[in-house]
mmCIF file with all atom_site columns, C-alpha atoms in Angstrom:
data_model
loop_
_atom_site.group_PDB
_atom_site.id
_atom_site.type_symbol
_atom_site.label_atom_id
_atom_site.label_alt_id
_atom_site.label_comp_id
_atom_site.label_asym_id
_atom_site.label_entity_id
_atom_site.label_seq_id
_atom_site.pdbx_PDB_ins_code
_atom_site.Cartn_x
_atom_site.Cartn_y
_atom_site.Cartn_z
_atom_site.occupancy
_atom_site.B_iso_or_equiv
_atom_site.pdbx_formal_charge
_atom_site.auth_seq_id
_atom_site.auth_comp_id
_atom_site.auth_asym_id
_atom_site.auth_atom_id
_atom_site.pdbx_PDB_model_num
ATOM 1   C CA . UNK A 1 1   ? 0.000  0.000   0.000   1.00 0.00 ? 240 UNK A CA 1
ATOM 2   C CA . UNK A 1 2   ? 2.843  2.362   0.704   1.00 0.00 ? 241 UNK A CA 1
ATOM 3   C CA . UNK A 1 3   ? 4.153  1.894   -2.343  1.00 0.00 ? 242 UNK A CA 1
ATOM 4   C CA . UNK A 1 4   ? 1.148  2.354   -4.331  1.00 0.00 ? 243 UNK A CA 1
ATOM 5   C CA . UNK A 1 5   ? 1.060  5.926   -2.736  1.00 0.00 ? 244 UNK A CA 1
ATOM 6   C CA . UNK A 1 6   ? 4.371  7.127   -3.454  1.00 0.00 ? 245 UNK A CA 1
ATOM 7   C CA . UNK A 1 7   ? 3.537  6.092   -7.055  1.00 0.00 ? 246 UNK A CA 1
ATOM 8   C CA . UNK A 1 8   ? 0.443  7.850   -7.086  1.00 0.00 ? 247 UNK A CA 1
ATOM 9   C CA . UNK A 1 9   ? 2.084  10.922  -5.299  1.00 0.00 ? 248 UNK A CA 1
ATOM 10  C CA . UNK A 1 10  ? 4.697  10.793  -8.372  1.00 0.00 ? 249 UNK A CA 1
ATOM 11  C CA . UNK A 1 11  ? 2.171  10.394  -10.969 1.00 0.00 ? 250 UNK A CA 1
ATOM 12  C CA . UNK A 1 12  ? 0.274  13.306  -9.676  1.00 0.00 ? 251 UNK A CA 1
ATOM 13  C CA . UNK A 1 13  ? 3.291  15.813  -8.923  1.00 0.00 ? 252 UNK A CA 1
ATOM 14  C CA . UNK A 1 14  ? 3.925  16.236  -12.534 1.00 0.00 ? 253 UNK A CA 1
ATOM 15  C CA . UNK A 1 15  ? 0.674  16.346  -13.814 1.00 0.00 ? 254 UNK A CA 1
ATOM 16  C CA . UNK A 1 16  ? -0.219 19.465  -10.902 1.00 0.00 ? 255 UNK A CA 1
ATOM 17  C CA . UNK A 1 17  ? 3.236  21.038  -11.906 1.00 0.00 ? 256 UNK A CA 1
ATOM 18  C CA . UNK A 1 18  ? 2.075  21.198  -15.482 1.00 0.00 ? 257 UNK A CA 1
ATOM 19  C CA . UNK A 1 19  ? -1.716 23.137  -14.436 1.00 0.00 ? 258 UNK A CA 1
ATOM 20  C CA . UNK A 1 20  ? 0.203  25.453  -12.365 1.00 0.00 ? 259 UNK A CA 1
ATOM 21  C CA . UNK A 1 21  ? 3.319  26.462  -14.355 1.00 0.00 ? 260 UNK A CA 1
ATOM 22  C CA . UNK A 1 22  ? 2.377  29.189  -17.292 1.00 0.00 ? 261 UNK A CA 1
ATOM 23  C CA . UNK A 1 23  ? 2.320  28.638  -21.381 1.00 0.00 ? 262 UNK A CA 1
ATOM 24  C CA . UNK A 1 24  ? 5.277  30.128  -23.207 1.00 0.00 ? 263 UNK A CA 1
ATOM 25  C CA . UNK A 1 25  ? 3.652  32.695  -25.726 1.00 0.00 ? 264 UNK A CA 1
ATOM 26  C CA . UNK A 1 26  ? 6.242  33.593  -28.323 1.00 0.00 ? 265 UNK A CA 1
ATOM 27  C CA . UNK A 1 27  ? 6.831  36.773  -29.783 1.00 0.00 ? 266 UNK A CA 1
ATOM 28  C CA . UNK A 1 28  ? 5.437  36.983  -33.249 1.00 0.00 ? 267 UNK A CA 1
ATOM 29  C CA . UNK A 1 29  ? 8.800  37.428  -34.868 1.00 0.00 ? 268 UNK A CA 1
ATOM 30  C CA . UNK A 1 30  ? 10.997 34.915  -33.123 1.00 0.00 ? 269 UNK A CA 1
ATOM 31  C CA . UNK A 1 31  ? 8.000  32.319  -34.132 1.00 0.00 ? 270 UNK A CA 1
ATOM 32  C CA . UNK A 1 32  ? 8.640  33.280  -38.009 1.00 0.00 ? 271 UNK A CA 1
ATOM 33  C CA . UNK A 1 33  ? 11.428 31.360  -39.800 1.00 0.00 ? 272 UNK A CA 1
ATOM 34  C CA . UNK A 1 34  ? 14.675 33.440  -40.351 1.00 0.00 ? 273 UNK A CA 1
ATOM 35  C CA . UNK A 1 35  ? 14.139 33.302  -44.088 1.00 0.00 ? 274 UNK A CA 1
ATOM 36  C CA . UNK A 1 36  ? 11.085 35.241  -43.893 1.00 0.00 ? 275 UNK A CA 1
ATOM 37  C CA . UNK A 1 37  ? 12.533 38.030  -41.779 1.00 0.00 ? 276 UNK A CA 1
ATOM 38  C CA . UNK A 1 38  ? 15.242 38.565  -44.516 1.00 0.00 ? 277 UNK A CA 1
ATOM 39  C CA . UNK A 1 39  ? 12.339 38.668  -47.073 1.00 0.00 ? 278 UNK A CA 1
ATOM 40  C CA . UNK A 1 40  ? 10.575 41.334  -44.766 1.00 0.00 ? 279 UNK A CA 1
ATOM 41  C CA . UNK A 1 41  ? 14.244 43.522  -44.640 1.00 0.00 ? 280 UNK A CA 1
ATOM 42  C CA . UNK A 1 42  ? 14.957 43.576  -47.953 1.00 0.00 ? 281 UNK A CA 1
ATOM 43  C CA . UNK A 1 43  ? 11.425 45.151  -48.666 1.00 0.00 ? 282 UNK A CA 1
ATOM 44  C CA . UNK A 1 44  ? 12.476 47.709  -46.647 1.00 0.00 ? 283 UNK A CA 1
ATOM 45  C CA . UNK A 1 45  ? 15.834 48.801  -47.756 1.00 0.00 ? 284 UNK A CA 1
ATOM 46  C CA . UNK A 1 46  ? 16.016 52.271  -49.593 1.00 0.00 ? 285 UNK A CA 1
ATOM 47  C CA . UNK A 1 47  ? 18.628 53.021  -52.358 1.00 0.00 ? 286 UNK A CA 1
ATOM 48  C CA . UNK A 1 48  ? 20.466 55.885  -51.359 1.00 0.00 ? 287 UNK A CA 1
ATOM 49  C CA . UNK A 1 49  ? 21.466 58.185  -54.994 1.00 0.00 ? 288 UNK A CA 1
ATOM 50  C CA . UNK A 1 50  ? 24.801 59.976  -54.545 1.00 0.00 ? 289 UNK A CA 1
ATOM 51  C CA . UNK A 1 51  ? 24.477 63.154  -54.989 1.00 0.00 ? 290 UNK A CA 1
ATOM 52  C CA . UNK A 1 52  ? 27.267 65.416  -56.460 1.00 0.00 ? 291 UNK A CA 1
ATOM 53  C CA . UNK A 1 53  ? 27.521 69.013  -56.209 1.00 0.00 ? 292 UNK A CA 1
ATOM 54  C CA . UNK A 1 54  ? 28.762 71.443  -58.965 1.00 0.00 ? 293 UNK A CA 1
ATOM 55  C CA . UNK A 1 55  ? 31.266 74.030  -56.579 1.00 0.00 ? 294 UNK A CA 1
ATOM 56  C CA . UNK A 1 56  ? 32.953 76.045  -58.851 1.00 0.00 ? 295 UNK A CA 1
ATOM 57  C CA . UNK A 1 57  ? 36.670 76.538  -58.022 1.00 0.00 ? 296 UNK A CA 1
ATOM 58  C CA . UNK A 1 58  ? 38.603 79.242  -59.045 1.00 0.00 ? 297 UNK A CA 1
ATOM 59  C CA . UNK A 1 59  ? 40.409 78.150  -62.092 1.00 0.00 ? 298 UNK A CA 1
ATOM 60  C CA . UNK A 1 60  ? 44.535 77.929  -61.616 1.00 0.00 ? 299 UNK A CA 1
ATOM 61  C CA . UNK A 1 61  ? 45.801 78.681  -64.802 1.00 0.00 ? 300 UNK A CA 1
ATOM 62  C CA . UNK A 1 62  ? 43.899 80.667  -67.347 1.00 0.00 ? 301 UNK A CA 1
ATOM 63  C CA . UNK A 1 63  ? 45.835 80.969  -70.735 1.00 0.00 ? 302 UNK A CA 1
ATOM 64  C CA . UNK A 1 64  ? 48.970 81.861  -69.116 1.00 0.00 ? 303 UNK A CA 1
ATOM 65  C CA . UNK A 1 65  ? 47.576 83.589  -66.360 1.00 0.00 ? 304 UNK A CA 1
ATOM 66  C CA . UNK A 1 66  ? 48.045 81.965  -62.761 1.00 0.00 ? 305 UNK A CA 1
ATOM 67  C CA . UNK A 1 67  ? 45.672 82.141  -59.852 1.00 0.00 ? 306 UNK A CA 1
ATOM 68  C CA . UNK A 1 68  ? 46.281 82.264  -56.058 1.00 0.00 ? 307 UNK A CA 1
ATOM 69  C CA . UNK A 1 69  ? 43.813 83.204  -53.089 1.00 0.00 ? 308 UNK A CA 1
ATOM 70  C CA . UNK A 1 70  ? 45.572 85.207  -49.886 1.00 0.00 ? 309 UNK A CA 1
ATOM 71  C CA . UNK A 1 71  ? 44.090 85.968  -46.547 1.00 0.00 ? 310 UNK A CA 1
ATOM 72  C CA . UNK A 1 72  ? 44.811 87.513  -43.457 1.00 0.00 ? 311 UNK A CA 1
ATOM 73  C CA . UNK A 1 73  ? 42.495 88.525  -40.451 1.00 0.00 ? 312 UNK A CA 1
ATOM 74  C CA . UNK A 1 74  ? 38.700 89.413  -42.231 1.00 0.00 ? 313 UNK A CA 1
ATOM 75  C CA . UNK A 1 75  ? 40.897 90.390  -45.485 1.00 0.00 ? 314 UNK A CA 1
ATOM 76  C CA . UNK A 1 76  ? 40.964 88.101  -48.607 1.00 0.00 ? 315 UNK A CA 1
ATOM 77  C CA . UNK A 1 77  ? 42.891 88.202  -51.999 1.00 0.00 ? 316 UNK A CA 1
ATOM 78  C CA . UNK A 1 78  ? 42.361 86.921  -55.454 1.00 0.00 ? 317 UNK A CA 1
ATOM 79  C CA . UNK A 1 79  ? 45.342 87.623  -57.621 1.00 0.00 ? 318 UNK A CA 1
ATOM 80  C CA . UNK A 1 80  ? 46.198 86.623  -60.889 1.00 0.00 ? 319 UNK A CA 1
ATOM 81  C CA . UNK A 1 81  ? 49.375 87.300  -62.578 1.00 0.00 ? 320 UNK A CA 1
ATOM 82  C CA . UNK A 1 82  ? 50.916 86.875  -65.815 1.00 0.00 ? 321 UNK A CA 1
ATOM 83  C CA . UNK A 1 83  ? 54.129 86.908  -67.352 1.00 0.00 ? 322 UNK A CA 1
ATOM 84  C CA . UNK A 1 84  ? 54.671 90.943  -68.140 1.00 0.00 ? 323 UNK A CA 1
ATOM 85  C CA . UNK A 1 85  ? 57.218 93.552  -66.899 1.00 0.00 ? 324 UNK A CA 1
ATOM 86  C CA . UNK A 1 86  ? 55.556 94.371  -63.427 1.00 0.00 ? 325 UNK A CA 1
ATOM 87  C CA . UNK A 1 87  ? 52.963 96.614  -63.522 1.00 0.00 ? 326 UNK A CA 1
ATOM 88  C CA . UNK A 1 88  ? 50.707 96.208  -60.356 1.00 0.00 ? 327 UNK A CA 1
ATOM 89  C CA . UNK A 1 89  ? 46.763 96.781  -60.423 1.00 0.00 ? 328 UNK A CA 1
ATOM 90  C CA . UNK A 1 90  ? 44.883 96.448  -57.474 1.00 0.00 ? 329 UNK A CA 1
ATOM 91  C CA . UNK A 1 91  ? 40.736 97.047  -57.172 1.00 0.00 ? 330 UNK A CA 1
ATOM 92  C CA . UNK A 1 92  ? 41.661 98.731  -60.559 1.00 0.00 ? 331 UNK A CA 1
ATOM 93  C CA . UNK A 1 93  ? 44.203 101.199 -59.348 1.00 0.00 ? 332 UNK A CA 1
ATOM 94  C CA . UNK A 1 94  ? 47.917 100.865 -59.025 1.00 0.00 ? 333 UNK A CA 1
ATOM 95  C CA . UNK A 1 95  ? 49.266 99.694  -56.065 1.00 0.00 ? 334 UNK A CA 1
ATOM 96  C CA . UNK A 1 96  ? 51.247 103.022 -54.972 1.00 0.00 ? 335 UNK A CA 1
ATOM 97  C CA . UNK A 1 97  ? 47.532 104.979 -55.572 1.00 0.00 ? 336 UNK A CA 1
ATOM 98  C CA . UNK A 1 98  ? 45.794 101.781 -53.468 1.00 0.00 ? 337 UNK A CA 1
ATOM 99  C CA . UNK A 1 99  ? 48.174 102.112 -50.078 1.00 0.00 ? 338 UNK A CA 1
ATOM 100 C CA . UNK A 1 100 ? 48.092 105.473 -50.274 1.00 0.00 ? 339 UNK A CA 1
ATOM 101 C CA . UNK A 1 101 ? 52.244 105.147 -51.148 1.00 0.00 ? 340 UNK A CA 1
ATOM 102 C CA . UNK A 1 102 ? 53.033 103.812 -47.770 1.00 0.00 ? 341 UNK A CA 1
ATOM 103 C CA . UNK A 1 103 ? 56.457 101.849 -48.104 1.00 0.00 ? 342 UNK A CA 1
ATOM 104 C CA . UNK A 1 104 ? 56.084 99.611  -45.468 1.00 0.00 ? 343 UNK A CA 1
ATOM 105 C CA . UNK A 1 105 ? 53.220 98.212  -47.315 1.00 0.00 ? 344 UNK A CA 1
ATOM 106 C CA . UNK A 1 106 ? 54.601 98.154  -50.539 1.00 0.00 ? 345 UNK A CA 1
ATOM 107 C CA . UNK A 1 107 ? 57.828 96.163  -49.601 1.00 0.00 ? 346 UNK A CA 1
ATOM 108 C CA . UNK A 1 108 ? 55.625 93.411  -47.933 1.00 0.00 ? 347 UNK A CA 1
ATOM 109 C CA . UNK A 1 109 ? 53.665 92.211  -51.055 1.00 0.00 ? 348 UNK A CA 1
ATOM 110 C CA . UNK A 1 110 ? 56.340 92.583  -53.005 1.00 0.00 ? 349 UNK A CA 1
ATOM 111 C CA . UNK A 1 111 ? 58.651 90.499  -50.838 1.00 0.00 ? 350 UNK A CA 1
ATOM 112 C CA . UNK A 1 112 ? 57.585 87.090  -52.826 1.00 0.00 ? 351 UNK A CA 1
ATOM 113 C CA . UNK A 1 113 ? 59.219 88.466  -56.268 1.00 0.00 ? 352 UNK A CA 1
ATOM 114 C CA . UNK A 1 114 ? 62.432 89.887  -54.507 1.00 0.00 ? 353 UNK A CA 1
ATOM 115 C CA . UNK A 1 115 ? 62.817 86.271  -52.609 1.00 0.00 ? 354 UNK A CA 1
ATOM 116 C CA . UNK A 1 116 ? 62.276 84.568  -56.136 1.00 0.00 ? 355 UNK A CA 1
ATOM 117 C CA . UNK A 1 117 ? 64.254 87.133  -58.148 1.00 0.00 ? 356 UNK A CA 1
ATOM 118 C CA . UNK A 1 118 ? 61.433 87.654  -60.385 1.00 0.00 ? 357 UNK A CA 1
ATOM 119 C CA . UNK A 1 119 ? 60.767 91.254  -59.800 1.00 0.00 ? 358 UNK A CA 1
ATOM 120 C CA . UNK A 1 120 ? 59.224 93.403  -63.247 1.00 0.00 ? 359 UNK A CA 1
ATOM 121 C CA . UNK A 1 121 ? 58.798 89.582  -64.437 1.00 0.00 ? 360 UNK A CA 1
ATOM 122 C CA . UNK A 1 122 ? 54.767 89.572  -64.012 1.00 0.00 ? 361 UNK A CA 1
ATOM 123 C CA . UNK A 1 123 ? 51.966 91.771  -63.884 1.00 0.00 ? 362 UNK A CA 1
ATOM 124 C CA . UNK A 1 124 ? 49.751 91.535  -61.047 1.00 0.00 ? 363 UNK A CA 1
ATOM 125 C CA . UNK A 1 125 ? 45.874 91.464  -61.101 1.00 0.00 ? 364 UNK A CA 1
ATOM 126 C CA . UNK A 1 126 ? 44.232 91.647  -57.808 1.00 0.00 ? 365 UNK A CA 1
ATOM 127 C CA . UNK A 1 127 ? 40.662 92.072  -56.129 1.00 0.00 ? 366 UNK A CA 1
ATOM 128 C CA . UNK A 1 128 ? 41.038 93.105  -52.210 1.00 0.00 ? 367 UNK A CA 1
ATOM 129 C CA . UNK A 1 129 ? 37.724 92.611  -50.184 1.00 0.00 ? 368 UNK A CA 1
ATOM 130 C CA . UNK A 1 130 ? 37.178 93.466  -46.659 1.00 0.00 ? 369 UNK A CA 1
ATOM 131 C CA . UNK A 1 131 ? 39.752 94.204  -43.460 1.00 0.00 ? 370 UNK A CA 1
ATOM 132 C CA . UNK A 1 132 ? 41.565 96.685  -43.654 1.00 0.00 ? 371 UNK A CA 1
ATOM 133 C CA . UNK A 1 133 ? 45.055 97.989  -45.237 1.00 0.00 ? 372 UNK A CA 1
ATOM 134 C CA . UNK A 1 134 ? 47.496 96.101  -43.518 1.00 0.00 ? 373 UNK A CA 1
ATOM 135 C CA . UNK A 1 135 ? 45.408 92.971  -43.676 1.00 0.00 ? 374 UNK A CA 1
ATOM 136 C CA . UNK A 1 136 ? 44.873 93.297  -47.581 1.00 0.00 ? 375 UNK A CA 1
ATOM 137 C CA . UNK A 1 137 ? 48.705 94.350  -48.182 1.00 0.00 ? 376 UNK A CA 1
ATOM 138 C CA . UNK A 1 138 ? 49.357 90.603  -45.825 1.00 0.00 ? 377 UNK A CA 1
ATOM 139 C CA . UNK A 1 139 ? 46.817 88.772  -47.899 1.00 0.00 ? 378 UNK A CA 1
ATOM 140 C CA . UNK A 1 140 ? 47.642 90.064  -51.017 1.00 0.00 ? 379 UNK A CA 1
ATOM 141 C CA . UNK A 1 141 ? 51.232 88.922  -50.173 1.00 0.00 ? 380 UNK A CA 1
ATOM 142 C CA . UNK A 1 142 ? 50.171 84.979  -49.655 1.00 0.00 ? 381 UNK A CA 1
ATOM 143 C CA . UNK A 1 143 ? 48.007 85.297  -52.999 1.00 0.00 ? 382 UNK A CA 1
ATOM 144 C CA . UNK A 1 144 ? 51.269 86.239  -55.190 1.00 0.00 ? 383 UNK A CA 1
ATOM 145 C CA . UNK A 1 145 ? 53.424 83.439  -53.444 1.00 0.00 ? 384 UNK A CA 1
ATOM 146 C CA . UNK A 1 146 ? 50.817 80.666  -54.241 1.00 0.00 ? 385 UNK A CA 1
ATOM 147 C CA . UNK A 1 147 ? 50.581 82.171  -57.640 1.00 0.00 ? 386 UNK A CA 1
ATOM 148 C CA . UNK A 1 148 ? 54.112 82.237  -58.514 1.00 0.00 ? 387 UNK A CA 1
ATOM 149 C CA . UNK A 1 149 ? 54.606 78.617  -56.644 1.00 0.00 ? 388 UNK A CA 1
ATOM 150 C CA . UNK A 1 150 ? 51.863 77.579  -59.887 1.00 0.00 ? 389 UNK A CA 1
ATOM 151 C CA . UNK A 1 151 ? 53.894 79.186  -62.260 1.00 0.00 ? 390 UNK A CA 1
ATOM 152 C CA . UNK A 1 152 ? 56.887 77.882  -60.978 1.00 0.00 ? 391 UNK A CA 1
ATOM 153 C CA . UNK A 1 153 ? 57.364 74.935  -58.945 1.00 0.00 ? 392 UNK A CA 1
ATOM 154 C CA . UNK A 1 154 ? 61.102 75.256  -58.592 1.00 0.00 ? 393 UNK A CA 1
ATOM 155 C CA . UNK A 1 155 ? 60.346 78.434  -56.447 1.00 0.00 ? 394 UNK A CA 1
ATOM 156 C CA . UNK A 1 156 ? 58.595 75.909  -53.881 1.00 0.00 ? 395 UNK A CA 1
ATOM 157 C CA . UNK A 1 157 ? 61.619 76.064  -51.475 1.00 0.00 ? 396 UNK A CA 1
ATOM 158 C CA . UNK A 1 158 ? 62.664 79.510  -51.469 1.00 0.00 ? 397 UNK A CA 1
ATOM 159 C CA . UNK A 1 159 ? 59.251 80.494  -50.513 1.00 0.00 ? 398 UNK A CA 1
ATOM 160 C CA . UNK A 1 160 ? 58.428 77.980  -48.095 1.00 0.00 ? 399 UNK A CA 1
ATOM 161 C CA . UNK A 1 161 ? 61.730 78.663  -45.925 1.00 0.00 ? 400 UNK A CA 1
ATOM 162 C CA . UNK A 1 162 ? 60.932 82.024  -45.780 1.00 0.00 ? 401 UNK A CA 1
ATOM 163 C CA . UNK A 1 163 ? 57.355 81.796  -44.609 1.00 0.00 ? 402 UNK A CA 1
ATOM 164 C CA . UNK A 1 164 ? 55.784 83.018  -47.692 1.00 0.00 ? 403 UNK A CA 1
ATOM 165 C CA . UNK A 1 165 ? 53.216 80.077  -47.973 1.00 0.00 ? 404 UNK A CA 1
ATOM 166 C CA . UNK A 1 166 ? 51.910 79.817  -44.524 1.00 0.00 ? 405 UNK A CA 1
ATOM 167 C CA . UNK A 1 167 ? 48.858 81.982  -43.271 1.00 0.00 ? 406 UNK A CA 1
ATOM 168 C CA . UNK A 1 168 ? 48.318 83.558  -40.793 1.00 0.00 ? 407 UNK A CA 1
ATOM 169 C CA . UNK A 1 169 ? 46.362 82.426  -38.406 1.00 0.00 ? 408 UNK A CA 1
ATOM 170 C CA . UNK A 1 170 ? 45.811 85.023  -36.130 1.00 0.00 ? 409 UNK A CA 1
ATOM 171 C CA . UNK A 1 171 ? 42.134 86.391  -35.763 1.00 0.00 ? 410 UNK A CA 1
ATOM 172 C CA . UNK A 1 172 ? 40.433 88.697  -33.790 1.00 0.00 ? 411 UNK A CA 1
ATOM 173 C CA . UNK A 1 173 ? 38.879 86.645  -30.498 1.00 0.00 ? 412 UNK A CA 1
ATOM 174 C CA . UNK A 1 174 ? 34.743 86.813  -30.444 1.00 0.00 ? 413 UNK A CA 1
ATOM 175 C CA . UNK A 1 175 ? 33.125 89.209  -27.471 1.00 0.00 ? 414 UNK A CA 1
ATOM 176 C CA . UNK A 1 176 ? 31.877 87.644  -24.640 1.00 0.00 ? 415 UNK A CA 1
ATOM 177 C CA . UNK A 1 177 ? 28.578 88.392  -22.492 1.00 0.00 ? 416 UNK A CA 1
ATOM 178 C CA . UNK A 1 178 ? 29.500 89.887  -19.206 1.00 0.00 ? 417 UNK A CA 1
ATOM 179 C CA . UNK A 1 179 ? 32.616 91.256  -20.542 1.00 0.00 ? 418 UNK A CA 1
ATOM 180 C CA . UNK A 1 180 ? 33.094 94.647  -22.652 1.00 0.00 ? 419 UNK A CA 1
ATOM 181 C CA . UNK A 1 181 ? 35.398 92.949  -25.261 1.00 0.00 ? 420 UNK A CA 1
ATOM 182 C CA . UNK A 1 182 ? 36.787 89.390  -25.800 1.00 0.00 ? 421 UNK A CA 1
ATOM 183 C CA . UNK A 1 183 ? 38.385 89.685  -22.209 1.00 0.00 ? 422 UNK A CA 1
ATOM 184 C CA . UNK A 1 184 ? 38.362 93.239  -20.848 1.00 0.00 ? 423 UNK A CA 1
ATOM 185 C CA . UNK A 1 185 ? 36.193 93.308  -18.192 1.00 0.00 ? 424 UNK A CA 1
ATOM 186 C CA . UNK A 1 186 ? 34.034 96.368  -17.152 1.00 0.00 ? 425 UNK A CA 1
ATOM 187 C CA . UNK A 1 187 ? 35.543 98.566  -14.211 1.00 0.00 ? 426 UNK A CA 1
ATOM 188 C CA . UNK A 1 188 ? 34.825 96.918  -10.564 1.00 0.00 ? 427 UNK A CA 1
ATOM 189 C CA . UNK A 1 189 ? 33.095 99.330  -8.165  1.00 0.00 ? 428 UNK A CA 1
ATOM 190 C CA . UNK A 1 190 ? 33.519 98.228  -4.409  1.00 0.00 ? 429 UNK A CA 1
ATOM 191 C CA . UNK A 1 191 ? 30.562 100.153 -3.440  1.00 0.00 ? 430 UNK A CA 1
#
């Protein structure tokens, strides 16, 4: 009799265990087959269309004529020169009438053609926008040493060793709020 009860206790746990424990609902996609879910994805995918933009560059060389763009601070040069016997136009005046004949000036754009010994060699073309004097004299400096670096690529180390080629970087610092300028602060009152 004992033994008929421990079967019939054995019989019974698993049959109890299996009302009380909970069916496994699966999730609607894990119970479709893999293949199907690839089917589904590849519905979905979009073709992506590159799309290119026209920029238009400015053009290097133009029938003999080089190009090269200078900046410095809010100033910027474009300058094209050509092989001529140094006559030097700039915003459609000479240079001398442009900076006002201020020497200083004049020797630091001109610096590029006495490094390269190709001063009276080419005529200069240039368009100065914004900054102001000293800025467009500085830019239009870097815009006739990448010019004549096109024309000539033998001048490449002359005019990198003497910093003819390198911008420079030095802007004027944003304002910030609380403060009168970029750092100046307004005057402290104790009372």
């Amino acid at each position: 009799m004992a033994e008929e009860k421990k079967k019939i206790k054995k019989t019974e746990k698993p049959e109890a265990a299996s009302k009380t424990k909970k069916k496994k609902v699966e999730h609607p996609i894990e119970a479709k087959p893999a293949e199907k879910l690839e089917e589904k994805h590849a519905e979905i995918k979009v073709e992506h269309k590159e799309v290119k933009h026209k920029v238009k560059k400015a053009p290097k060389e133009i029938s003999g004529r080089f190009y090269g763009t200078g900046r410095r601070k809010r100033a910027t040069a474009r300058v094209y020169i050509s092989k001529g016997n140094g006559k030097i136009v700039v915003n459609n005046k000479t240079a001398k009438e442009y900076f006002c004949d201020r020497p200083v000036l004049m020797a630091l754009f001109i610096k590029p053609f006495v490094l390269t010994n190709t001063f009276g060699q080419y005529d200069v073309i240039a368009k100065l926008i914004g900054g102001g004097v000293a800025a467009q004299a500085d830019a239009l400096r870097l815009g006739i040493a990448r010019a004549l670096l096109l024309s000539e690529a033998g001048l490449k180390k002359v005019l990198r060793t003497s910093d003819m080629l390198r911008r420079d970087p030095r802007e004027k610092e944003r304002k910030k709020y609380g403060l009168k300028r970029a750092r100046r602060a307004f005057q402290y009152t104790k009372r």
